[in-house]
Amino acid sequence: MKTKKIVHVESGRVLLEHANWCDSYWTKLKGFMFHPELKENEGLVLVEKRDSRVATSIHMFFVNFDLGV
């Protein structure tokens, strides 16, 4: 899974220091599964090439903390 920094284009302010870039089926499926905790300045960016209810659904299997979506 690639990690990227998310920066606001106009202000240059860092919005998210460690964004896990999920653009394949497997990286999106794994997401935060078996991840012990969500650290400060850490998150996921789920990238989908098309509109789809099925492809953009989010599961909580084996995720041990609450998500803000």
mmCIF file of C-alpha atoms in Angstrom:
data_model
loop_
_atom_site.group_PDB
_atom_site.id
_atom_site.type_symbol
_atom_site.label_atom_id
_atom_site.label_comp_id
_atom_site.label_asym_id
_atom_site.label_seq_id
_atom_site.Cartn_x
_atom_site.Cartn_y
_atom_site.Cartn_z
ATOM 1 C CA MET A 1 0.000 0.000 0.000
ATOM 2 C CA LYS A 2 1.457 3.364 -1.042
ATOM 3 C CA THR A 3 1.609 6.186 1.495
ATOM 4 C CA LYS A 4 1.060 9.801 0.454
ATOM 5 C CA LYS A 5 0.844 13.182 2.153
ATOM 6 C CA ILE A 6 -2.433 15.071 1.563
ATOM 7 C CA VAL A 7 -1.887 18.838 1.214
ATOM 8 C CA HIS A 8 -4.472 21.609 0.712
ATOM 9 C CA VAL A 9 -3.751 23.068 -2.743
ATOM 10 C CA GLU A 10 -4.430 26.735 -1.952
ATOM 11 C CA SER A 11 -3.043 27.079 1.568
ATOM 12 C CA GLY A 12 -0.295 24.443 1.415
ATOM 13 C CA ARG A 13 -1.422 23.153 4.819
ATOM 14 C CA VAL A 14 -0.871 19.432 5.425
ATOM 15 C CA LEU A 15 -4.265 17.790 5.951
ATOM 16 C CA LEU A 16 -3.059 14.239 6.470
ATOM 17 C CA GLU A 17 0.565 13.236 7.010
ATOM 18 C CA HIS A 18 0.232 9.485 6.349
ATOM 19 C CA ALA A 19 -2.552 8.645 3.890
ATOM 20 C CA ASN A 20 -2.606 5.018 2.790
ATOM 21 C CA TRP A 21 -3.509 5.208 -0.914
ATOM 22 C CA CYS A 22 -5.804 2.257 -1.742
ATOM 23 C CA ASP A 23 -6.329 2.033 -5.495
ATOM 24 C CA SER A 24 -6.407 -1.729 -6.092
ATOM 25 C CA TYR A 25 -9.028 -4.288 -5.106
ATOM 26 C CA TRP A 26 -6.715 -5.956 -2.574
ATOM 27 C CA THR A 27 -5.514 -2.769 -0.852
ATOM 28 C CA LYS A 28 -9.121 -1.561 -0.528
ATOM 29 C CA LEU A 29 -10.228 -4.968 0.779
ATOM 30 C CA LYS A 30 -7.472 -5.061 3.427
ATOM 31 C CA GLY A 31 -7.849 -1.400 4.432
ATOM 32 C CA PHE A 32 -7.511 -1.340 8.238
ATOM 33 C CA MET A 33 -8.134 -5.072 8.766
ATOM 34 C CA PHE A 34 -5.936 -6.420 11.601
ATOM 35 C CA HIS A 35 -4.578 -2.881 12.169
ATOM 36 C CA PRO A 36 -4.154 -2.473 15.956
ATOM 37 C CA GLU A 37 -5.153 1.212 16.148
ATOM 38 C CA LEU A 38 -5.500 4.358 14.091
ATOM 39 C CA LYS A 39 -2.653 6.741 14.857
ATOM 40 C CA GLU A 40 -2.828 10.524 14.735
ATOM 41 C CA ASN A 41 -2.363 11.880 11.178
ATOM 42 C CA GLU A 42 -3.094 8.462 9.649
ATOM 43 C CA GLY A 43 -5.922 7.530 7.308
ATOM 44 C CA LEU A 44 -7.048 5.768 4.151
ATOM 45 C CA VAL A 45 -7.855 7.210 0.754
ATOM 46 C CA LEU A 46 -10.065 4.738 -1.113
ATOM 47 C CA VAL A 47 -9.681 5.463 -4.835
ATOM 48 C CA GLU A 48 -12.382 4.235 -7.228
ATOM 49 C CA LYS A 49 -12.356 4.907 -10.961
ATOM 50 C CA ARG A 50 -16.144 4.806 -11.412
ATOM 51 C CA ASP A 51 -19.403 5.338 -9.525
ATOM 52 C CA SER A 52 -20.583 2.086 -7.960
ATOM 53 C CA ARG A 53 -22.454 1.174 -4.791
ATOM 54 C CA VAL A 54 -20.876 -2.268 -4.647
ATOM 55 C CA ALA A 55 -17.296 -1.132 -5.322
ATOM 56 C CA THR A 56 -17.474 1.725 -2.798
ATOM 57 C CA SER A 57 -19.046 -0.098 0.152
ATOM 58 C CA ILE A 58 -17.069 -0.235 3.413
ATOM 59 C CA HIS A 59 -16.871 -3.263 5.730
ATOM 60 C CA MET A 60 -15.777 -3.509 9.368
ATOM 61 C CA PHE A 61 -14.601 -7.145 9.404
ATOM 62 C CA PHE A 62 -11.525 -7.462 11.653
ATOM 63 C CA VAL A 63 -11.316 -3.669 12.161
ATOM 64 C CA ASN A 64 -10.759 -3.069 15.884
ATOM 65 C CA PHE A 65 -11.676 0.627 16.119
ATOM 66 C CA ASP A 66 -14.422 3.009 15.000
ATOM 67 C CA LEU A 67 -14.192 4.731 11.627
ATOM 68 C CA GLY A 68 -15.274 8.241 10.695
ATOM 69 C CA VAL A 69 -16.400 8.047 7.089
#
